[in-house]
Structure formats: structure tokens, C-alpha cells
mmCIF file with all atom_site columns, C-alpha atoms and ligand atoms in Angstrom:
data_model
loop_
_atom_site.group_PDB
_atom_site.id
_atom_site.type_symbol
_atom_site.label_atom_id
_atom_site.label_alt_id
_atom_site.label_comp_id
_atom_site.label_asym_id
_atom_site.label_entity_id
_atom_site.label_seq_id
_atom_site.pdbx_PDB_ins_code
_atom_site.Cartn_x
_atom_site.Cartn_y
_atom_site.Cartn_z
_atom_site.occupancy
_atom_site.B_iso_or_equiv
_atom_site.pdbx_formal_charge
_atom_site.auth_seq_id
_atom_site.auth_comp_id
_atom_site.auth_asym_id
_atom_site.auth_atom_id
_atom_site.pdbx_PDB_model_num
ATOM   1   C CA  . UNK A 1 1   ? -0.272  0.346   -0.152 1.00 74.00 ? 1   UNK A CA  1
ATOM   2   C CA  . UNK A 1 2   ? 1.266   3.021   -0.683 1.00 81.00 ? 2   UNK A CA  1
ATOM   3   C CA  . UNK A 1 3   ? 0.642   5.371   1.601  1.00 94.00 ? 3   UNK A CA  1
ATOM   4   C CA  . UNK A 1 4   ? 0.368   3.114   4.395  1.00 98.00 ? 4   UNK A CA  1
ATOM   5   C CA  . UNK A 1 5   ? 2.996   3.883   6.979  1.00 98.00 ? 5   UNK A CA  1
ATOM   6   C CA  . UNK A 1 6   ? 4.452   0.724   8.639  1.00 98.00 ? 6   UNK A CA  1
ATOM   7   C CA  . UNK A 1 7   ? 4.473   -0.486  4.148  1.00 98.00 ? 7   UNK A CA  1
ATOM   8   C CA  . UNK A 1 8   ? 7.090   2.110   4.569  1.00 98.00 ? 8   UNK A CA  1
ATOM   9   C CA  . UNK A 1 9   ? 8.880   1.519   7.680  1.00 98.00 ? 9   UNK A CA  1
ATOM   10  C CA  . UNK A 1 10  ? 9.040   -2.516  5.554  1.00 98.00 ? 10  UNK A CA  1
ATOM   11  C CA  . UNK A 1 11  ? 10.136  -0.897  2.527  1.00 97.00 ? 11  UNK A CA  1
ATOM   12  C CA  . UNK A 1 12  ? 12.904  0.551   4.203  1.00 97.00 ? 12  UNK A CA  1
ATOM   13  C CA  . UNK A 1 13  ? 11.038  4.541   3.162  1.00 97.00 ? 13  UNK A CA  1
ATOM   14  C CA  . UNK A 1 14  ? 10.854  5.377   6.887  1.00 98.00 ? 14  UNK A CA  1
ATOM   15  C CA  . UNK A 1 15  ? 13.202  4.726   9.616  1.00 98.00 ? 15  UNK A CA  1
ATOM   16  C CA  . UNK A 1 16  ? 12.632  2.606   12.733 1.00 98.00 ? 16  UNK A CA  1
ATOM   17  C CA  . UNK A 1 17  ? 14.745  0.670   15.341 1.00 98.00 ? 17  UNK A CA  1
ATOM   18  C CA  . UNK A 1 18  ? 14.145  -2.745  14.062 1.00 98.00 ? 18  UNK A CA  1
ATOM   19  C CA  . UNK A 1 19  ? 14.710  -5.561  16.422 1.00 98.00 ? 19  UNK A CA  1
ATOM   20  C CA  . UNK A 1 20  ? 13.813  -8.532  14.029 1.00 98.00 ? 20  UNK A CA  1
ATOM   21  C CA  . UNK A 1 21  ? 13.912  -8.579  9.799  1.00 98.00 ? 21  UNK A CA  1
ATOM   22  C CA  . UNK A 1 22  ? 12.290  -11.859 8.599  1.00 98.00 ? 22  UNK A CA  1
ATOM   23  C CA  . UNK A 1 23  ? 11.016  -13.145 5.343  1.00 97.00 ? 23  UNK A CA  1
ATOM   24  C CA  . UNK A 1 24  ? 7.343   -12.284 6.104  1.00 97.00 ? 24  UNK A CA  1
ATOM   25  C CA  . UNK A 1 25  ? 7.718   -9.938  9.246  1.00 98.00 ? 25  UNK A CA  1
ATOM   26  C CA  . UNK A 1 26  ? 9.336   -6.917  10.789 1.00 98.00 ? 26  UNK A CA  1
ATOM   27  C CA  . UNK A 1 27  ? 9.660   -5.921  14.161 1.00 98.00 ? 27  UNK A CA  1
ATOM   28  C CA  . UNK A 1 28  ? 10.747  -2.418  15.086 1.00 99.00 ? 28  UNK A CA  1
ATOM   29  C CA  . UNK A 1 29  ? 10.272  -0.496  18.414 1.00 98.00 ? 29  UNK A CA  1
ATOM   30  C CA  . UNK A 1 30  ? 7.110   1.591   18.841 1.00 98.00 ? 30  UNK A CA  1
ATOM   31  C CA  . UNK A 1 31  ? 7.836   5.834   18.404 1.00 98.00 ? 31  UNK A CA  1
ATOM   32  C CA  . UNK A 1 32  ? 5.389   6.423   21.890 1.00 98.00 ? 32  UNK A CA  1
ATOM   33  C CA  . UNK A 1 33  ? 6.014   3.192   24.163 1.00 98.00 ? 33  UNK A CA  1
ATOM   34  C CA  . UNK A 1 34  ? 3.805   2.182   26.475 1.00 98.00 ? 34  UNK A CA  1
ATOM   35  C CA  . UNK A 1 35  ? 6.049   0.303   28.513 1.00 98.00 ? 35  UNK A CA  1
ATOM   36  C CA  . UNK A 1 36  ? 9.695   -0.069  29.336 1.00 98.00 ? 36  UNK A CA  1
ATOM   37  C CA  . UNK A 1 37  ? 9.745   -2.727  26.492 1.00 98.00 ? 37  UNK A CA  1
ATOM   38  C CA  . UNK A 1 38  ? 7.289   -1.927  23.850 1.00 98.00 ? 38  UNK A CA  1
ATOM   39  C CA  . UNK A 1 39  ? 7.756   -3.464  19.749 1.00 99.00 ? 39  UNK A CA  1
ATOM   40  C CA  . UNK A 1 40  ? 5.291   -3.916  16.963 1.00 99.00 ? 40  UNK A CA  1
ATOM   41  C CA  . UNK A 1 41  ? 5.435   -6.478  15.215 1.00 98.00 ? 41  UNK A CA  1
ATOM   42  C CA  . UNK A 1 42  ? 4.005   -6.821  11.724 1.00 98.00 ? 42  UNK A CA  1
ATOM   43  C CA  . UNK A 1 43  ? 3.576   -9.083  8.584  1.00 97.00 ? 43  UNK A CA  1
ATOM   44  C CA  . UNK A 1 44  ? 5.284   -7.696  5.877  1.00 97.00 ? 44  UNK A CA  1
ATOM   45  C CA  . UNK A 1 45  ? 2.527   -8.270  3.570  1.00 96.00 ? 45  UNK A CA  1
ATOM   46  C CA  . UNK A 1 46  ? -0.255  -5.213  3.903  1.00 96.00 ? 46  UNK A CA  1
ATOM   47  C CA  . UNK A 1 47  ? -2.944  -6.778  5.849  1.00 96.00 ? 47  UNK A CA  1
ATOM   48  C CA  . UNK A 1 48  ? -5.323  -3.586  7.437  1.00 97.00 ? 48  UNK A CA  1
ATOM   49  C CA  . UNK A 1 49  ? -7.015  -5.010  10.214 1.00 97.00 ? 49  UNK A CA  1
ATOM   50  C CA  . UNK A 1 50  ? -7.337  -8.127  11.999 1.00 96.00 ? 50  UNK A CA  1
ATOM   51  C CA  . UNK A 1 51  ? -10.797 -8.208  11.131 1.00 97.00 ? 51  UNK A CA  1
ATOM   52  C CA  . UNK A 1 52  ? -9.595  -8.433  7.107  1.00 96.00 ? 52  UNK A CA  1
ATOM   53  C CA  . UNK A 1 53  ? -8.185  -11.892 7.601  1.00 96.00 ? 53  UNK A CA  1
ATOM   54  C CA  . UNK A 1 54  ? -9.405  -14.788 5.848  1.00 94.00 ? 54  UNK A CA  1
ATOM   55  C CA  . UNK A 1 55  ? -9.167  -18.840 6.223  1.00 93.00 ? 55  UNK A CA  1
ATOM   56  C CA  . UNK A 1 56  ? -6.114  -19.019 4.104  1.00 94.00 ? 56  UNK A CA  1
ATOM   57  C CA  . UNK A 1 57  ? -4.069  -16.237 6.242  1.00 94.00 ? 57  UNK A CA  1
ATOM   58  C CA  . UNK A 1 58  ? -3.873  -18.687 8.851  1.00 94.00 ? 58  UNK A CA  1
ATOM   59  C CA  . UNK A 1 59  ? -0.798  -19.514 8.573  1.00 95.00 ? 59  UNK A CA  1
ATOM   60  C CA  . UNK A 1 60  ? 0.819   -16.007 8.095  1.00 94.00 ? 60  UNK A CA  1
ATOM   61  C CA  . UNK A 1 61  ? -0.675  -15.149 11.633 1.00 95.00 ? 61  UNK A CA  1
ATOM   62  C CA  . UNK A 1 62  ? 0.652   -18.544 12.829 1.00 96.00 ? 62  UNK A CA  1
ATOM   63  C CA  . UNK A 1 63  ? 4.280   -17.438 11.981 1.00 97.00 ? 63  UNK A CA  1
ATOM   64  C CA  . UNK A 1 64  ? 3.552   -13.815 13.288 1.00 97.00 ? 64  UNK A CA  1
ATOM   65  C CA  . UNK A 1 65  ? 2.531   -15.038 16.512 1.00 98.00 ? 65  UNK A CA  1
ATOM   66  C CA  . UNK A 1 66  ? 5.351   -17.501 16.927 1.00 98.00 ? 66  UNK A CA  1
ATOM   67  C CA  . UNK A 1 67  ? 7.870   -14.938 15.970 1.00 98.00 ? 67  UNK A CA  1
ATOM   68  C CA  . UNK A 1 68  ? 6.526   -12.515 18.660 1.00 98.00 ? 68  UNK A CA  1
ATOM   69  C CA  . UNK A 1 69  ? 6.980   -15.104 21.566 1.00 98.00 ? 69  UNK A CA  1
ATOM   70  C CA  . UNK A 1 70  ? 10.764  -16.132 19.863 1.00 98.00 ? 70  UNK A CA  1
ATOM   71  C CA  . UNK A 1 71  ? 11.358  -12.147 20.370 1.00 98.00 ? 71  UNK A CA  1
ATOM   72  C CA  . UNK A 1 72  ? 9.883   -11.767 23.188 1.00 98.00 ? 72  UNK A CA  1
ATOM   73  C CA  . UNK A 1 73  ? 12.770  -14.495 24.491 1.00 98.00 ? 73  UNK A CA  1
ATOM   74  C CA  . UNK A 1 74  ? 15.336  -13.173 22.561 1.00 98.00 ? 74  UNK A CA  1
ATOM   75  C CA  . UNK A 1 75  ? 15.248  -9.761  24.220 1.00 98.00 ? 75  UNK A CA  1
ATOM   76  C CA  . UNK A 1 76  ? 14.744  -11.544 27.571 1.00 98.00 ? 76  UNK A CA  1
ATOM   77  C CA  . UNK A 1 77  ? 11.183  -11.018 28.535 1.00 98.00 ? 77  UNK A CA  1
ATOM   78  C CA  . UNK A 1 78  ? 10.479  -14.475 30.001 1.00 98.00 ? 78  UNK A CA  1
ATOM   79  C CA  . UNK A 1 79  ? 10.941  -13.605 33.641 1.00 97.00 ? 79  UNK A CA  1
ATOM   80  C CA  . UNK A 1 80  ? 9.573   -10.514 33.840 1.00 96.00 ? 80  UNK A CA  1
ATOM   81  C CA  . UNK A 1 81  ? 6.583   -11.525 31.482 1.00 98.00 ? 81  UNK A CA  1
ATOM   82  C CA  . UNK A 1 82  ? 4.785   -9.344  28.781 1.00 98.00 ? 82  UNK A CA  1
ATOM   83  C CA  . UNK A 1 83  ? 1.755   -9.002  27.373 1.00 98.00 ? 83  UNK A CA  1
ATOM   84  C CA  . UNK A 1 84  ? 0.776   -9.204  23.247 1.00 98.00 ? 84  UNK A CA  1
ATOM   85  C CA  . UNK A 1 85  ? -2.104  -7.008  22.358 1.00 98.00 ? 85  UNK A CA  1
ATOM   86  C CA  . UNK A 1 86  ? -3.692  -6.433  18.615 1.00 98.00 ? 86  UNK A CA  1
ATOM   87  C CA  . UNK A 1 87  ? -6.563  -3.536  18.829 1.00 98.00 ? 87  UNK A CA  1
ATOM   88  C CA  . UNK A 1 88  ? -8.553  -3.633  15.756 1.00 98.00 ? 88  UNK A CA  1
ATOM   89  C CA  . UNK A 1 89  ? -10.834 -0.674  14.961 1.00 98.00 ? 89  UNK A CA  1
ATOM   90  C CA  . UNK A 1 90  ? -11.181 2.892   16.160 1.00 98.00 ? 90  UNK A CA  1
ATOM   91  C CA  . UNK A 1 91  ? -13.073 1.946   18.965 1.00 97.00 ? 91  UNK A CA  1
ATOM   92  C CA  . UNK A 1 92  ? -10.616 -0.668  20.149 1.00 97.00 ? 92  UNK A CA  1
ATOM   93  C CA  . UNK A 1 93  ? -7.716  1.514   19.799 1.00 97.00 ? 93  UNK A CA  1
ATOM   94  C CA  . UNK A 1 94  ? -6.121  0.987   16.762 1.00 98.00 ? 94  UNK A CA  1
ATOM   95  C CA  . UNK A 1 95  ? -4.563  4.151   14.509 1.00 98.00 ? 95  UNK A CA  1
ATOM   96  C CA  . UNK A 1 96  ? -2.367  2.159   11.920 1.00 98.00 ? 96  UNK A CA  1
ATOM   97  C CA  . UNK A 1 97  ? -4.328  0.647   9.026  1.00 98.00 ? 97  UNK A CA  1
ATOM   98  C CA  . UNK A 1 98  ? -1.369  -2.610  9.565  1.00 98.00 ? 98  UNK A CA  1
ATOM   99  C CA  . UNK A 1 99  ? -1.713  -5.242  10.776 1.00 98.00 ? 99  UNK A CA  1
ATOM   100 C CA  . UNK A 1 100 ? 0.652   -5.499  14.154 1.00 98.00 ? 100 UNK A CA  1
ATOM   101 C CA  . UNK A 1 101 ? 0.594   -6.886  17.578 1.00 98.00 ? 101 UNK A CA  1
ATOM   102 C CA  . UNK A 1 102 ? 2.446   -5.020  20.247 1.00 98.00 ? 102 UNK A CA  1
ATOM   103 C CA  . UNK A 1 103 ? 4.812   -6.688  22.594 1.00 98.00 ? 103 UNK A CA  1
ATOM   104 C CA  . UNK A 1 104 ? 5.263   -5.107  25.537 1.00 98.00 ? 104 UNK A CA  1
ATOM   105 C CA  . UNK A 1 105 ? 7.012   -5.806  28.739 1.00 98.00 ? 105 UNK A CA  1
ATOM   106 C CA  . UNK A 1 106 ? 8.686   -4.315  31.956 1.00 98.00 ? 106 UNK A CA  1
ATOM   107 C CA  . UNK A 1 107 ? 6.143   -3.349  34.021 1.00 97.00 ? 107 UNK A CA  1
ATOM   108 C CA  . UNK A 1 108 ? 3.155   -4.851  35.577 1.00 97.00 ? 108 UNK A CA  1
ATOM   109 C CA  . UNK A 1 109 ? 0.304   -4.670  33.550 1.00 97.00 ? 109 UNK A CA  1
ATOM   110 C CA  . UNK A 1 110 ? -3.727  -4.757  34.762 1.00 96.00 ? 110 UNK A CA  1
ATOM   111 C CA  . UNK A 1 111 ? -6.693  -6.039  34.399 1.00 97.00 ? 111 UNK A CA  1
ATOM   112 C CA  . UNK A 1 112 ? -9.162  -5.352  32.701 1.00 95.00 ? 112 UNK A CA  1
ATOM   113 C CA  . UNK A 1 113 ? -7.121  -3.133  30.287 1.00 93.00 ? 113 UNK A CA  1
ATOM   114 C CA  . UNK A 1 114 ? -8.007  0.507   29.819 1.00 82.00 ? 114 UNK A CA  1
HETATM 115 P P1  . DGP B 2 .   ? -2.068  0.831   17.100 1.00 50.06 ? 1   DGP B P1  1
HETATM 116 O O1  . DGP B 2 .   ? -2.488  2.500   17.936 1.00 50.06 ? 1   DGP B O1  1
HETATM 117 O O2  . DGP B 2 .   ? -2.738  0.013   17.749 1.00 50.06 ? 1   DGP B O2  1
HETATM 118 O O3  . DGP B 2 .   ? -2.706  0.983   16.191 1.00 50.06 ? 1   DGP B O3  1
HETATM 119 O O4  . DGP B 2 .   ? -0.608  1.239   17.571 1.00 50.06 ? 1   DGP B O4  1
HETATM 120 C C1  . DGP B 2 .   ? 0.140   2.137   16.496 1.00 50.06 ? 1   DGP B C1  1
HETATM 121 C C2  . DGP B 2 .   ? 1.442   2.278   17.398 1.00 50.06 ? 1   DGP B C2  1
HETATM 122 O O5  . DGP B 2 .   ? 2.440   2.470   15.792 1.00 50.06 ? 1   DGP B O5  1
HETATM 123 C C3  . DGP B 2 .   ? 1.187   3.450   18.554 1.00 50.06 ? 1   DGP B C3  1
HETATM 124 O O6  . DGP B 2 .   ? 1.583   3.231   19.165 1.00 50.06 ? 1   DGP B O6  1
HETATM 125 C C4  . DGP B 2 .   ? 2.326   4.313   17.892 1.00 50.06 ? 1   DGP B C4  1
HETATM 126 C C5  . DGP B 2 .   ? 3.201   3.448   16.537 1.00 50.06 ? 1   DGP B C5  1
HETATM 127 N N1  . DGP B 2 .   ? 3.692   4.301   15.770 1.00 50.06 ? 1   DGP B N1  1
HETATM 128 C C6  . DGP B 2 .   ? 3.024   5.621   15.248 1.00 50.06 ? 1   DGP B C6  1
HETATM 129 N N2  . DGP B 2 .   ? 3.386   5.869   14.436 1.00 50.06 ? 1   DGP B N2  1
HETATM 130 C C7  . DGP B 2 .   ? 4.770   4.937   14.252 1.00 50.06 ? 1   DGP B C7  1
HETATM 131 C C8  . DGP B 2 .   ? 5.972   5.677   13.750 1.00 50.06 ? 1   DGP B C8  1
HETATM 132 O O7  . DGP B 2 .   ? 6.467   6.378   12.905 1.00 50.06 ? 1   DGP B O7  1
HETATM 133 N N3  . DGP B 2 .   ? 7.228   4.821   14.120 1.00 50.06 ? 1   DGP B N3  1
HETATM 134 C C9  . DGP B 2 .   ? 6.907   3.649   15.287 1.00 50.06 ? 1   DGP B C9  1
HETATM 135 N N4  . DGP B 2 .   ? 8.462   3.064   15.492 1.00 50.06 ? 1   DGP B N4  1
HETATM 136 N N5  . DGP B 2 .   ? 5.840   4.047   15.562 1.00 50.06 ? 1   DGP B N5  1
HETATM 137 C C10 . DGP B 2 .   ? 4.423   4.090   15.634 1.00 50.06 ? 1   DGP B C10 1
#
């Protein structure tokens, strides 16, 4: 997508602090971190939001989730714990229309979330 912020980051057109670059996914530090560690994991292929996933996207989503969990491990978050969040839609807090998993760690998280 030409005007998608995260597609531009994936294409190297906008700088980001990249922590993972694989065949199908990219992870980079959030510009406005909500925890001491806050990383976004995105598919390189443009998918606007969770609700747009189709049945044949299951392997892609499984791969994304698996890479998020491995990244949490590699960034040393296992012991402290971490939270994975996907906001779907404006009311849920989605502001960038390219599917992304938030990986947050380094402070206590409350439930229910705000
Ligand atoms: P969400 O609100 O769930 O759509 O999350 C979007 C996140 O993207 C938000 O936490 C801030 C982050 N963000 C927005 N613009 C940029 C940017 O240009 N670079 C980086 N690294 N993160 C961004």
C-alpha cells in the first residue's frame, strides 16, 4: 500500500529501530512506548486489520505470533512477563491501519485493560 506508514517502514522508506527482520515479518520499537519495552511486530504483506483476515491467512498469522513469542524470549522478557495486544478498529484503539502486534514488557499490567 503506497500510503501505509508501516509498509513504508517495511520498505525502508521511513526509519525505525528494527529488532527483527525475517522473510515475512518485521519488528521495530514503538515511537510512543507504553512500557519500558514496547515493540510492534508486523507482517510485511499489507493487511489492514485483524478483522480482514481470511481462512487462508492462518499460516501467516501463526508465523507472526510465533515470531512475537520468540522475539520476547530473545529480548529477555520471559522472566518479567509480557503482554501481546492487537487493537482492531478505532474504538479498540487502532490508529495505524496495518496489522500489528504490540509486545509490551517491563512493568506490571492491569486487568481489565484500559
Ligand atoms: P495502534 O494504536 O494499535 O494502531 O498502534 C499504533 C502504534 O504505532 C502506536 O503505539 C504508535 C506507533 N507508531 C505510530 N507511528 C509510528 C512511527 O512512525 N514509527 C514507530 N516506530 N511507531 C509508530
